[in-house]
Short mmCIF file of C-alpha atoms in Angstrom, two decimals:
data_model
loop_
_atom_site.label_atom_id
_atom_site.label_comp_id
_atom_site.label_asym_id
_atom_site.label_seq_id
_atom_site.Cartn_x
_atom_site.Cartn_y
_atom_site.Cartn_z
CA MET A 14 -23.52 29.15 -21.94
CA GLY A 15 -20.04 29.13 -20.33
CA CYS A 16 -16.93 26.95 -20.55
CA VAL A 17 -18.28 24.55 -17.96
CA SER A 18 -20.84 23.33 -20.52
CA TRP A 19 -18.10 21.38 -22.33
CA VAL A 20 -17.35 19.44 -19.14
CA ILE A 21 -21.03 18.68 -18.63
CA ILE A 22 -21.46 17.31 -22.16
CA VAL A 23 -18.41 15.08 -21.99
CA THR A 24 -19.21 13.93 -18.47
CA ALA A 25 -22.71 12.90 -19.51
CA THR A 26 -21.32 10.89 -22.40
CA LYS A 27 -18.82 9.11 -20.19
CA ARG A 28 -21.29 8.52 -17.38
CA PHE A 29 -24.18 7.14 -19.36
CA GLY A 30 -22.38 5.66 -22.34
CA THR A 31 -21.05 2.13 -22.61
CA TYR A 32 -17.44 1.97 -21.66
CA PRO A 33 -15.07 0.03 -23.91
CA ARG A 34 -13.69 -3.30 -22.82
CA ARG A 35 -11.71 -4.13 -25.97
CA LYS A 36 -9.29 -2.24 -28.16
CA ASP A 37 -11.64 -2.01 -31.14
CA GLU A 38 -14.48 -0.67 -29.00
CA ALA A 39 -12.11 1.79 -27.33
CA LYS A 40 -10.87 3.16 -30.63
CA MET A 41 -14.38 3.52 -31.97
CA LEU A 42 -15.48 5.40 -28.89
CA ARG A 43 -12.42 7.64 -29.07
CA ARG A 44 -13.29 8.57 -32.67
CA ARG A 45 -16.81 9.44 -31.52
CA MET A 46 -15.46 11.42 -28.61
CA ILE A 47 -13.10 13.32 -30.92
CA GLY A 48 -16.06 14.27 -33.08
CA LEU A 49 -18.07 15.31 -30.04
CA THR A 50 -15.16 17.32 -28.72
CA ALA A 51 -14.75 19.10 -32.04
CA VAL A 52 -18.41 20.07 -32.09
CA THR A 53 -18.28 21.18 -28.51
CA VAL A 54 -15.13 23.22 -28.94
CA GLY A 55 -16.79 24.93 -31.90
CA ALA A 56 -19.80 25.74 -29.75
CA LEU A 57 -17.54 27.10 -27.05
CA ALA A 58 -15.80 29.33 -29.57
CA LEU A 59 -19.13 30.92 -30.40
CA VAL A 60 -19.49 32.06 -26.82
CA GLY A 61 -15.90 33.24 -26.51
CA CYS A 62 -14.27 30.29 -24.73
CA THR A 63 -10.71 29.31 -25.58
CA ALA A 64 -9.19 25.90 -25.03
CA GLY A 65 -6.34 26.08 -22.52
CA ASP A 66 -2.79 24.83 -23.04
CA ASP A 67 -3.41 22.19 -20.36
CA ASN A 68 -5.46 20.13 -22.82
CA GLU A 69 -2.78 20.02 -25.51
CA ARG A 70 -0.79 16.77 -25.75
CA ASP A 71 2.58 16.08 -27.29
CA ASP A 72 2.04 12.72 -28.97
CA ALA A 73 5.79 12.05 -28.78
CA THR A 74 5.71 12.16 -24.98
CA ILE A 75 4.12 9.59 -22.68
CA THR A 76 2.52 11.38 -19.73
CA ILE A 77 2.34 9.89 -16.25
CA MET A 78 0.37 11.22 -13.27
CA GLY A 79 0.99 10.16 -9.69
CA ALA A 80 0.63 11.32 -6.10
CA PHE A 81 4.27 11.68 -5.14
CA THR A 82 6.03 15.02 -5.56
CA ASP A 83 9.27 16.91 -4.77
CA ALA A 84 12.50 14.88 -4.44
CA GLN A 85 10.77 11.57 -5.11
CA ALA A 86 9.19 12.95 -8.27
CA ASP A 87 12.54 14.34 -9.43
CA ALA A 88 14.23 10.99 -8.91
CA PHE A 89 11.44 9.18 -10.72
CA GLN A 90 11.72 11.51 -13.71
CA ALA A 91 15.51 11.18 -13.75
CA ASP A 92 15.27 7.39 -13.85
CA LEU A 93 12.83 7.53 -16.77
CA ASP A 94 14.97 10.10 -18.57
CA LYS A 95 17.97 7.76 -18.38
CA TRP A 96 15.86 4.83 -19.57
CA GLY A 97 14.49 7.03 -22.36
CA GLU A 98 17.98 7.65 -23.72
CA ALA A 99 18.18 3.98 -24.65
CA SER A 100 14.52 3.35 -25.51
CA GLY A 101 13.97 6.54 -27.46
CA ILE A 102 10.73 7.19 -25.56
CA LYS A 103 10.21 10.51 -23.84
CA VAL A 104 8.27 10.41 -20.60
CA ALA A 105 6.93 13.33 -18.53
CA TYR A 106 5.87 12.78 -14.94
CA ASP A 107 3.33 15.08 -13.24
CA GLY A 108 3.09 14.73 -9.45
CA ASN A 109 -0.16 15.93 -7.90
CA SER A 110 -0.74 15.94 -4.15
CA ASP A 111 -4.48 15.84 -4.89
CA PHE A 112 -4.01 12.89 -7.23
CA GLN A 113 -7.22 11.05 -6.42
CA THR A 114 -9.44 14.02 -7.35
CA ALA A 115 -7.27 15.06 -10.28
CA VAL A 116 -7.07 11.71 -12.03
CA VAL A 117 -10.80 11.16 -11.79
CA ALA A 118 -11.53 14.65 -13.07
CA ARG A 119 -9.18 14.30 -16.03
CA ALA A 120 -10.52 10.90 -17.01
CA THR A 121 -14.08 12.16 -16.73
CA ALA A 122 -13.25 15.14 -18.92
CA GLY A 123 -11.73 12.92 -21.60
CA ASN A 124 -8.16 14.18 -20.94
CA PRO A 125 -6.47 11.46 -18.87
CA PRO A 126 -2.71 10.94 -18.71
CA ASP A 127 -1.33 8.00 -20.68
CA ILE A 128 -0.40 6.30 -17.42
CA ALA A 129 -1.49 6.81 -13.82
CA ILE A 130 0.20 5.55 -10.65
CA TYR A 131 -2.34 4.82 -7.93
CA PRO A 132 -1.35 4.71 -4.25
CA GLN A 133 -4.51 2.72 -3.48
CA PRO A 134 -6.27 0.03 -5.53
CA GLY A 135 -9.74 1.35 -4.75
CA VAL A 136 -9.45 4.41 -7.01
CA LEU A 137 -7.88 2.32 -9.76
CA LYS A 138 -10.70 -0.20 -9.66
CA SER A 139 -13.24 2.61 -9.84
CA GLN A 140 -11.72 3.58 -13.20
CA THR A 141 -11.47 0.21 -14.90
CA ALA A 142 -14.08 1.31 -17.46
CA SER A 143 -11.60 3.93 -18.71
CA LEU A 144 -8.35 2.01 -18.21
CA PHE A 145 -7.06 -0.62 -20.59
CA PRO A 146 -6.55 -4.15 -19.30
CA LEU A 147 -2.79 -4.62 -19.45
CA GLU A 148 -3.30 -7.85 -21.38
CA ASP A 149 -4.94 -5.79 -24.16
CA LEU A 150 -1.76 -3.75 -24.46
CA GLY A 151 0.08 -6.98 -25.22
CA ILE A 152 1.75 -7.05 -21.81
CA ASP A 153 2.68 -10.50 -20.52
CA VAL A 154 1.41 -10.08 -16.94
CA GLU A 155 2.33 -13.60 -15.95
CA ALA A 156 5.94 -13.11 -17.06
CA ILE A 157 6.28 -9.78 -15.25
CA THR A 158 4.90 -11.14 -11.98
CA ALA A 159 6.61 -14.55 -12.11
CA ASP A 160 9.17 -13.58 -9.45
CA GLU A 161 6.71 -11.76 -7.15
CA ALA A 162 5.05 -13.01 -3.96
CA ASN A 163 1.65 -14.56 -4.52
CA GLY A 164 -0.96 -11.81 -4.32
CA LEU A 165 1.06 -8.95 -5.77
CA GLY A 166 0.05 -9.59 -9.37
CA THR A 167 -3.68 -9.86 -8.64
CA ILE A 168 -4.24 -6.73 -6.54
CA ALA A 169 -5.85 -4.88 -9.46
CA GLN A 170 -7.54 -7.78 -11.23
CA VAL A 171 -11.20 -7.32 -12.14
CA ASP A 172 -13.22 -10.04 -13.90
CA GLY A 173 -10.03 -11.87 -14.79
CA GLN A 174 -8.33 -8.87 -16.37
CA THR A 175 -5.35 -6.98 -14.93
CA PHE A 176 -5.79 -3.22 -14.78
CA GLY A 177 -2.71 -2.43 -12.76
CA LEU A 178 0.59 -3.80 -11.48
CA PRO A 179 2.77 -2.56 -8.64
CA TYR A 180 5.97 -0.66 -9.37
CA SER A 181 6.91 0.02 -5.74
CA ILE A 182 5.66 -1.50 -2.51
CA ASN A 183 5.90 -0.96 1.21
CA VAL A 184 5.93 -3.68 3.84
CA LYS A 185 4.08 -3.66 7.14
CA SER A 186 4.77 -7.04 8.76
CA LEU A 187 7.88 -5.67 10.43
CA VAL A 188 8.65 -5.96 14.13
CA TRP A 189 11.01 -3.19 15.11
CA TYR A 190 13.37 -3.69 18.04
CA ASN A 191 16.49 -2.23 19.63
CA PRO A 192 19.39 -4.70 19.18
CA ALA A 193 21.42 -3.06 21.95
CA ALA A 194 18.48 -3.40 24.38
CA PHE A 195 17.93 -7.02 23.37
CA GLU A 196 21.61 -7.81 23.99
CA SER A 197 21.65 -6.02 27.32
CA ALA A 198 18.56 -7.96 28.50
CA GLY A 199 19.81 -11.29 27.15
CA LEU A 200 17.03 -11.57 24.59
CA THR A 201 17.22 -13.16 21.13
CA VAL A 202 15.24 -12.35 18.01
CA PRO A 203 12.35 -14.83 17.63
CA THR A 204 11.93 -16.71 14.39
CA THR A 205 8.67 -18.55 15.13
CA ASP A 206 5.32 -17.64 16.63
CA GLU A 207 6.09 -19.85 19.62
CA GLU A 208 9.32 -17.99 20.20
CA VAL A 209 7.46 -14.67 20.10
CA THR A 210 5.19 -15.97 22.87
CA ALA A 211 8.17 -17.20 24.92
CA LEU A 212 9.94 -13.85 24.46
CA GLN A 213 6.91 -11.96 25.76
CA GLU A 214 6.68 -14.23 28.79
CA LYS A 215 10.38 -13.70 29.60
CA ILE A 216 10.13 -9.91 29.32
CA ILE A 217 7.20 -9.88 31.74
CA ALA A 218 8.56 -12.51 34.14
CA ASP A 219 11.96 -10.81 34.43
CA GLY A 220 10.39 -7.39 34.95
CA LEU A 221 12.32 -5.95 32.00
CA GLY A 222 9.52 -3.82 30.69
CA TYR A 223 6.66 -4.38 28.27
CA PRO A 224 6.76 -6.70 25.24
CA TRP A 225 4.94 -4.37 22.84
CA CYS A 226 4.88 -0.67 21.96
CA VAL A 227 1.44 0.19 20.53
CA GLY A 228 -0.13 3.49 19.52
CA LEU A 229 -3.53 3.77 17.82
CA GLU A 230 -3.98 7.55 18.00
CA SER A 231 -3.78 9.29 14.63
CA GLY A 232 -6.14 12.25 14.80
CA ALA A 233 -9.14 11.66 12.54
CA GLY A 234 -7.54 8.36 11.50
CA THR A 235 -7.29 6.96 15.04
CA GLY A 236 -7.56 3.19 14.99
CA TRP A 237 -5.88 2.34 11.70
CA PRO A 238 -2.86 0.65 13.38
CA ALA A 239 -5.30 -1.82 14.94
CA THR A 240 -6.65 -2.74 11.49
CA ASP A 241 -3.11 -3.71 10.45
CA TRP A 242 -2.75 -6.04 13.44
CA LEU A 243 -6.06 -7.71 12.59
CA GLU A 244 -5.13 -8.02 8.90
CA GLU A 245 -1.86 -9.74 9.78
CA TYR A 246 -3.66 -12.72 11.25
CA VAL A 247 -6.66 -12.85 8.90
CA LEU A 248 -4.09 -13.16 6.07
CA ARG A 249 -2.09 -15.85 7.89
CA TYR A 250 -4.98 -17.94 9.18
CA GLY A 251 -7.19 -17.56 6.11
CA GLY A 252 -4.72 -17.45 3.24
CA LEU A 253 -5.08 -15.12 0.28
CA ASP A 254 -8.48 -16.30 -0.97
CA GLU A 255 -10.23 -15.90 2.36
CA TYR A 256 -8.40 -12.62 2.99
CA ASN A 257 -9.68 -11.22 -0.31
CA ALA A 258 -13.17 -12.56 0.44
CA TRP A 259 -13.07 -10.63 3.70
CA ILE A 260 -12.13 -7.49 1.82
CA ALA A 261 -15.06 -8.04 -0.52
CA GLY A 262 -17.48 -8.45 2.41
CA ASP A 263 -18.13 -12.13 1.69
CA VAL A 264 -16.41 -13.11 4.95
CA LEU A 265 -17.86 -11.25 7.94
CA PHE A 266 -16.00 -9.79 10.87
CA GLU A 267 -18.12 -12.08 13.02
CA SER A 268 -16.90 -15.13 11.08
CA ASP A 269 -14.81 -17.83 12.69
CA LEU A 270 -11.77 -16.69 10.69
CA VAL A 271 -11.79 -13.03 11.77
CA THR A 272 -12.73 -14.00 15.32
CA GLN A 273 -9.70 -16.30 15.41
CA ALA A 274 -7.52 -13.45 14.18
CA GLY A 275 -9.03 -11.09 16.76
CA ASP A 276 -8.41 -13.58 19.56
CA LYS A 277 -4.76 -13.74 18.49
CA VAL A 278 -4.46 -9.93 18.55
CA ALA A 279 -6.01 -9.91 22.03
CA GLN A 280 -3.56 -12.57 23.17
CA GLU A 281 -0.62 -10.57 21.88
CA LEU A 282 -1.62 -7.07 23.04
CA LEU A 283 -4.51 -7.03 25.49
CA GLU A 284 -3.44 -9.52 28.13
CA PRO A 285 -2.01 -8.03 31.35
CA ASP A 286 1.41 -6.38 31.10
CA LYS A 287 1.69 -6.81 27.33
CA VAL A 288 1.45 -3.03 26.72
CA ASN A 289 2.22 -0.23 29.14
CA GLY A 290 -1.18 0.90 30.41
CA GLY A 291 -3.02 -1.79 28.50
CA GLY A 292 -5.34 -1.33 25.55
CA ALA A 293 -6.80 1.88 26.95
CA ALA A 294 -3.38 3.54 26.94
CA ALA A 295 -2.65 2.20 23.45
CA ALA A 296 -5.88 3.77 22.20
CA THR A 297 -4.70 7.24 23.20
CA THR A 298 -0.99 6.89 22.41
CA SER A 299 0.16 8.41 19.12
CA PHE A 300 1.38 5.88 16.58
CA GLN A 301 4.14 8.38 15.75
CA THR A 302 5.69 8.37 19.22
CA ALA A 303 4.88 4.87 20.48
CA GLY A 304 8.20 3.56 19.18
CA ASN A 305 10.22 6.07 21.21
CA GLN A 306 9.93 3.71 24.17
CA LEU A 307 12.18 1.26 22.38
CA PHE A 308 15.06 3.59 23.23
CA VAL A 309 14.54 4.10 26.96
CA SER A 310 15.74 1.81 29.74
CA GLY A 311 13.73 0.16 32.49
CA LYS A 312 10.13 -0.78 33.09
CA GLU A 313 9.73 2.27 35.33
CA ASN A 314 10.45 4.40 32.24
CA GLY A 315 7.97 2.50 30.11
CA GLN A 316 10.52 0.54 28.11
CA CYS A 317 9.01 -1.74 25.48
CA PHE A 318 10.90 -4.19 23.29
CA MET A 319 8.93 -4.70 20.07
CA MET A 320 6.70 -2.67 17.78
CA ARG A 321 4.88 -4.11 14.78
CA GLN A 322 4.66 -1.31 12.24
CA GLY A 323 5.27 -0.49 8.59
CA SER A 324 8.56 0.52 7.00
CA PHE A 325 7.55 4.20 7.01
CA ILE A 326 7.68 4.41 10.82
CA ALA A 327 11.45 5.05 10.72
CA ASP A 328 10.62 8.63 9.73
CA PHE A 329 9.12 9.15 13.21
CA PHE A 330 11.96 7.84 15.33
CA PRO A 331 14.05 10.26 17.42
CA ASP A 332 16.55 12.35 15.47
CA ASP A 333 19.59 10.51 16.78
CA ILE A 334 18.11 7.18 15.69
CA LYS A 335 17.26 8.56 12.23
CA ALA A 336 20.85 9.81 11.93
CA GLN A 337 22.09 6.28 12.71
CA ILE A 338 19.72 4.83 10.08
CA ALA A 339 21.10 7.30 7.51
CA GLU A 340 24.57 5.98 8.25
CA ASN A 341 23.35 2.34 8.02
CA ASP A 342 24.14 1.93 11.72
CA LEU A 343 21.68 -0.68 12.95
CA SER A 344 23.11 -1.12 16.45
CA ASN A 345 20.05 0.52 18.05
CA ILE A 346 17.26 -0.18 15.59
CA ASN A 347 16.42 -3.05 13.27
CA PHE A 348 13.46 -5.25 12.40
CA PHE A 349 12.41 -8.83 11.80
CA GLN A 350 9.29 -10.22 10.13
CA LEU A 351 6.27 -11.02 12.28
CA PRO A 352 6.33 -14.83 12.40
CA SER A 353 3.33 -16.79 11.21
CA PRO A 354 1.58 -19.33 13.47
CA ASP A 355 2.31 -23.00 12.81
CA GLY A 356 0.66 -24.38 9.70
CA THR A 357 0.18 -21.02 8.03
CA ASP A 358 2.01 -19.39 5.14
CA VAL A 359 4.87 -16.94 5.56
CA ALA A 360 2.95 -13.77 4.84
CA MET A 361 3.79 -10.12 4.27
CA LEU A 362 1.22 -7.39 4.76
CA GLY A 363 1.82 -4.19 2.88
CA GLY A 364 0.79 -1.63 0.33
CA GLY A 365 2.07 -0.28 -2.92
CA ASP A 366 1.71 1.98 -5.94
CA LEU A 367 -0.10 0.50 -8.93
CA VAL A 368 0.45 1.42 -12.56
CA GLY A 369 -2.56 1.63 -14.92
CA ALA A 370 -2.82 2.72 -18.60
CA PHE A 371 -5.39 5.00 -20.23
CA THR A 372 -3.88 4.68 -23.73
CA ASP A 373 -2.82 1.61 -25.70
CA SER A 374 0.08 2.82 -27.83
CA ASP A 375 3.24 0.75 -28.17
CA ALA A 376 5.14 3.47 -26.32
CA THR A 377 2.68 3.28 -23.41
CA LYS A 378 3.14 -0.48 -23.36
CA GLN A 379 6.93 -0.16 -23.17
CA VAL A 380 6.79 2.37 -20.35
CA VAL A 381 4.40 0.21 -18.31
CA GLU A 382 6.61 -2.82 -18.88
CA TYR A 383 9.68 -0.94 -17.70
CA ILE A 384 8.09 0.66 -14.63
CA THR A 385 6.50 -2.60 -13.43
CA GLY A 386 9.40 -4.83 -14.44
CA PRO A 387 12.45 -5.98 -12.47
CA ASP A 388 14.79 -3.42 -14.05
CA PHE A 389 12.99 -0.33 -12.84
CA GLY A 390 15.09 1.42 -10.24
CA THR A 391 18.39 0.39 -11.77
CA ASN A 392 18.62 3.77 -13.48
CA GLY A 393 18.81 5.59 -10.17
CA TYR A 394 15.39 5.49 -8.52
CA ALA A 395 16.39 2.71 -6.09
CA SER A 396 18.42 5.37 -4.27
CA GLN A 397 15.12 6.60 -2.84
CA ALA A 398 14.83 5.03 0.62
CA ILE A 399 11.04 4.80 0.16
CA PHE A 400 11.39 2.50 -2.87
CA LEU A 401 11.12 -1.26 -2.63
CA SER A 402 10.80 -3.34 -5.78
CA PRO A 403 8.01 -5.94 -5.88
CA HIS A 404 10.43 -8.25 -7.70
CA ASN A 405 12.37 -10.91 -5.81
CA ASP A 406 15.01 -10.87 -8.54
CA PHE A 407 15.72 -7.15 -8.20
CA ASP A 408 19.43 -6.42 -7.82
CA THR A 409 19.60 -5.16 -4.23
CA SER A 410 23.04 -3.59 -4.83
CA ASN A 411 21.07 -0.69 -6.29
CA TYR A 412 19.63 0.10 -2.86
CA THR A 413 21.39 2.62 -0.64
CA THR A 414 20.09 1.54 2.78
CA GLU A 415 20.38 -1.70 4.70
CA PHE A 416 16.69 -1.42 5.56
CA GLN A 417 15.78 -1.70 1.86
CA LYS A 418 18.03 -4.70 1.42
CA ASN A 419 16.70 -6.42 4.54
CA ALA A 420 13.07 -5.74 3.65
CA GLN A 421 13.63 -7.10 0.13
CA GLU A 422 15.05 -10.31 1.58
CA LEU A 423 12.03 -10.74 3.87
CA LEU A 424 9.69 -10.13 0.94
CA LYS A 425 11.59 -12.67 -1.14
CA ASN A 426 11.06 -15.31 1.53
CA SER A 427 7.31 -14.60 1.82
CA THR A 428 4.87 -16.83 0.03
CA LEU A 429 1.89 -14.44 0.37
CA PHE A 430 1.52 -10.70 -0.01
CA GLY A 431 -1.67 -9.14 1.31
CA PHE A 432 -2.46 -5.57 0.25
CA ASP A 433 -3.79 -3.50 3.15
CA ALA A 434 -7.39 -4.67 3.59
CA SER A 435 -8.89 -1.55 5.09
CA ASP A 436 -7.66 0.47 2.11
CA GLN A 437 -9.71 -1.80 -0.16
CA MET A 438 -12.90 -2.03 1.85
CA PRO A 439 -15.73 0.50 1.36
CA GLY A 440 -14.69 3.81 2.86
CA GLU A 441 -17.40 3.81 5.51
CA VAL A 442 -16.00 0.53 6.79
CA GLY A 443 -12.26 0.45 6.14
CA ALA A 444 -11.69 4.09 7.01
CA GLY A 445 -14.75 4.43 9.22
CA THR A 446 -16.30 1.89 11.54
CA GLU A 447 -13.35 -0.45 11.55
CA TRP A 448 -11.09 2.32 12.86
CA SER A 449 -13.54 3.52 15.50
CA GLU A 450 -14.84 0.14 16.64
CA LEU A 451 -11.41 -1.46 16.98
CA THR A 452 -10.38 1.55 19.05
CA ASN A 453 -13.47 1.04 21.22
CA TRP A 454 -12.45 -2.58 21.67
CA PHE A 455 -8.85 -1.74 22.66
CA ALA A 456 -10.07 0.96 25.02
CA GLY A 457 -12.37 -1.49 26.77
CA GLN A 458 -15.53 0.33 25.76
CA LYS A 459 -16.78 -2.66 23.77
CA THR A 460 -16.03 -6.33 23.63
CA MET A 461 -14.44 -7.68 20.49
CA GLU A 462 -17.75 -9.35 19.59
CA GLN A 463 -19.67 -6.08 19.96
CA ALA A 464 -17.12 -4.19 17.88
CA PHE A 465 -17.19 -6.78 15.10
CA GLN A 466 -21.02 -6.76 15.09
CA SER A 467 -21.05 -2.97 14.66
CA ILE A 468 -18.57 -3.14 11.77
CA ASP A 469 -20.61 -5.79 9.98
CA ALA A 470 -23.78 -3.72 10.48
CA SER A 471 -22.14 -0.75 8.76
CA TRP A 472 -21.22 -2.64 5.60
CA PRO A 473 -23.09 -1.25 2.55
CA ARG A 474 -25.03 -4.13 1.00
#
């Protein structure tokens, strides 16, 4: 019998046992697990196995595991170190590029970190049997999320209990444009959906270029940018409840709601002259380079004037534009929020990193409260351009880029926040048929109705 036998025994207990839902049950199970572990370790010793240092825990240190590494991890640790000087709590962050596999393996083996930071809610929700509801830690979830857009506090709710809260978010409902090009062409930034339509018509009628830059190509992930476009309008037309019902599979792609959203996407992107080369060209254009056409001049050169894309896209702009961004020079690149159609809420689509707890100590509680609260980032982490607080009351003077400040203002003015839907759907749908079928639709290989039917047929039920 080798060392792997210990993993098998513990895994069997976790898999087939009854997971705790309350503190008293959790503590009882932990005592049983400690006894089981002691017996198992003794058995391993008989066959010459030695427990590794990786399984030893310093009870004075709260451990956190997440997916981000390198400079971002260093800045995160530095912020917590500074906070720890005042709180007296020592925190150690471990960044793992294979986080999803690692956090599941550690929890299964009975050796989870105290806290985990999940880049997607799906993995977190798959571990709710091992995680503590934040309410059980004594955390006032309602108080923490009081200044957040509706939808942010409920991303990781299961059966009325909160298993995670966001500490950092990203926003996707951004329309990027070139202010210098707008000024040269006599265009103004639209503030309503009707003005977006009028702007597109003017760009086409005056022969200035193409209203939209669109790229769906992303290697094995080709099609995901189309899912974001569809999500924008499902969220706006349906509101948060219907949007979440769609994610759960209770609202079909063939429903009136999603069809309405699809029709709106087609109106924006697939009508003649909306995109250079039409939907077929968009399907084969890289999402990374599509925005480069914001910085050329003339329809003959493929100039486009707007690109709806997430905040991360700035990393893919030409080097000279990125240099301007670093200097907070927004003369050639900026963004505005995609306006909502009349009668719908001001909505922001996005993603974020969610904080969950595997232990229920008072120190764990304090760390979770700090990381998910409005003060996180004030000890230095807000200097990371990738960071955006979920809190409307966050002091934006802590940010170092105008983009962060502008995005925070847009988030503050949004009444709804919708977490990326495809990331929450079953993998074979959200990262499978939805990508491929929406690409087929854009490319003209299927009608929207046919694409939606195929997606619905693939849903595991």
